[in-house]
Amino acid sequence: RSTWRVLARALWVRGIASMSMASGQSASATASAASTVSLPEFIDRTRELLALEHSAEKDEAVRAYDGISHRDRERKGVSICRLKLTETKTSLNGRTVLRFASSRHVDDRVGGGG
């Protein structure tokens, strides 16, 4: 928890500094800007901005591939069509590891045969 606070504080100061410098403010103006924005306010604002950025990137991806066939998307490397589960195993700490492959390149048996 304390590591999170140190990291958040560092990002907060860095974010305030970069925002102020980008707007042409001096170092002293940057320091006063950092003192006027509280850490929770900065975190909330950053979350809002990240949510907006995420939404814009999703919309951009939808527009970029809208109207393109699945096969063309696969050729461009942005999707994999006809996936099949080929293997399931338990890894470290009980995590489940799933292995998939395109059904065009796999026999019909789950588990890779054998």
CSV table of C-alpha atoms in Angstrom, one decimal:
chain,number,residue,atom,x,y,z
A,1,ARG,CA,0.0,0.0,0.0
A,2,SER,CA,2.8,2.4,0.8
A,3,THR,CA,4.5,1.6,-2.5
A,4,TRP,CA,1.3,2.6,-4.3
A,5,ARG,CA,1.2,5.9,-2.5
A,6,VAL,CA,4.8,6.6,-3.3
A,7,LEU,CA,4.2,5.7,-6.9
A,8,ALA,CA,1.0,7.8,-7.1
A,9,ARG,CA,2.7,10.7,-5.6
A,10,ALA,CA,5.6,10.5,-8.0
A,11,LEU,CA,3.2,10.3,-11.0
A,12,TRP,CA,1.2,13.2,-9.6
A,13,VAL,CA,4.2,15.5,-9.3
A,14,ARG,CA,5.5,14.4,-12.7
A,15,GLY,CA,2.1,14.8,-14.3
A,16,ILE,CA,1.6,18.3,-12.8
A,17,ALA,CA,5.1,19.2,-14.0
A,18,SER,CA,4.6,17.9,-17.5
A,19,MET,CA,1.1,19.6,-17.8
A,20,SER,CA,2.5,22.9,-16.6
A,21,MET,CA,5.6,22.8,-18.7
A,22,ALA,CA,3.6,21.8,-21.8
A,23,SER,CA,1.5,24.9,-21.3
A,24,GLY,CA,4.6,27.1,-21.1
A,25,GLN,CA,4.6,27.7,-17.4
A,26,SER,CA,7.9,28.3,-15.5
A,27,ALA,CA,9.3,25.9,-12.9
A,28,SER,CA,8.0,28.1,-10.1
A,29,ALA,CA,4.5,28.1,-11.6
A,30,THR,CA,4.8,24.4,-11.8
A,31,ALA,CA,5.6,24.1,-8.1
A,32,SER,CA,2.6,26.3,-7.2
A,33,ALA,CA,0.4,24.2,-9.6
A,34,ALA,CA,1.5,21.1,-7.8
A,35,SER,CA,0.5,22.6,-4.4
A,36,THR,CA,-3.0,23.5,-5.6
A,37,VAL,CA,-4.0,20.1,-6.9
A,38,SER,CA,-4.4,17.4,-4.3
A,39,LEU,CA,-3.3,13.8,-4.9
A,40,PRO,CA,-6.8,12.4,-4.8
A,41,GLU,CA,-8.0,15.0,-7.3
A,42,PHE,CA,-5.1,14.2,-9.6
A,43,ILE,CA,-5.9,10.5,-9.4
A,44,ASP,CA,-9.6,11.1,-10.1
A,45,ARG,CA,-8.8,13.3,-13.1
A,46,THR,CA,-6.2,10.9,-14.4
A,47,ARG,CA,-8.8,8.1,-14.2
A,48,GLU,CA,-11.3,10.2,-16.1
A,49,LEU,CA,-8.8,11.0,-18.8
A,50,LEU,CA,-7.7,7.4,-19.1
A,51,ALA,CA,-11.3,6.3,-19.5
A,52,LEU,CA,-11.8,8.9,-22.2
A,53,GLU,CA,-8.6,7.8,-24.0
A,54,HIS,CA,-9.8,4.1,-23.8
A,55,SER,CA,-13.1,5.0,-25.2
A,56,ALA,CA,-11.6,6.9,-28.1
A,57,GLU,CA,-9.1,4.1,-28.9
A,58,LYS,CA,-12.0,1.6,-28.9
A,59,ASP,CA,-14.0,3.8,-31.3
A,60,GLU,CA,-11.0,4.3,-33.5
A,61,ALA,CA,-10.4,0.5,-33.7
A,62,VAL,CA,-14.1,-0.1,-34.6
A,63,ARG,CA,-13.9,2.6,-37.4
A,64,ALA,CA,-10.6,1.2,-38.7
A,65,TYR,CA,-11.9,-2.3,-39.1
A,66,ASP,CA,-15.6,-1.7,-39.8
A,67,GLY,CA,-16.6,-3.2,-43.1
A,68,ILE,CA,-13.4,-5.4,-43.4
A,69,SER,CA,-14.0,-9.1,-43.6
A,70,HIS,CA,-12.8,-11.5,-40.9
A,71,ARG,CA,-10.3,-13.0,-43.4
A,72,ASP,CA,-8.8,-9.6,-44.2
A,73,ARG,CA,-8.5,-8.8,-40.5
A,74,GLU,CA,-6.7,-12.1,-40.0
A,75,ARG,CA,-4.3,-11.3,-42.9
A,76,LYS,CA,-3.5,-7.9,-41.3
A,77,GLY,CA,-2.8,-9.7,-38.0
A,78,VAL,CA,-5.4,-8.0,-35.9
A,79,SER,CA,-7.6,-11.1,-35.3
A,80,ILE,CA,-7.5,-14.9,-35.3
A,81,CYS,CA,-10.5,-16.6,-36.7
A,82,ARG,CA,-11.8,-20.1,-35.9
A,83,LEU,CA,-9.8,-20.7,-32.8
A,84,LYS,CA,-10.0,-24.1,-31.1
A,85,LEU,CA,-8.8,-25.0,-27.6
A,86,THR,CA,-6.0,-27.5,-28.0
A,87,GLU,CA,-4.6,-27.9,-24.5
A,88,THR,CA,-5.5,-27.1,-20.9
A,89,LYS,CA,-3.1,-27.5,-18.0
A,90,THR,CA,-2.5,-26.2,-14.6
A,91,SER,CA,0.6,-24.0,-14.1
A,92,LEU,CA,2.3,-22.5,-11.1
A,93,ASN,CA,0.1,-21.3,-8.3
A,94,GLY,CA,-2.9,-23.2,-9.7
A,95,ARG,CA,-3.3,-21.0,-12.7
A,96,THR,CA,-5.0,-22.4,-15.7
A,97,VAL,CA,-3.1,-22.2,-19.0
A,98,LEU,CA,-5.1,-22.5,-22.2
A,99,ARG,CA,-3.5,-23.1,-25.5
A,100,PHE,CA,-5.4,-22.2,-28.7
A,101,ALA,CA,-4.8,-22.7,-32.3
A,102,SER,CA,-6.5,-21.9,-35.6
A,103,SER,CA,-8.8,-24.8,-36.5
A,104,ARG,CA,-7.3,-24.8,-40.0
A,105,HIS,CA,-4.0,-26.0,-38.6
A,106,VAL,CA,-5.2,-28.4,-35.9
A,107,ASP,CA,-6.6,-31.8,-36.0
A,108,ASP,CA,-10.1,-32.2,-34.5
A,109,ARG,CA,-8.9,-33.8,-31.2
A,110,VAL,CA,-8.6,-31.6,-28.1
A,111,GLY,CA,-5.3,-32.0,-26.3
A,112,GLY,CA,-3.1,-32.3,-29.3
A,113,GLY,CA,-3.6,-36.0,-29.8
A,114,GLY,CA,-1.4,-38.7,-28.5
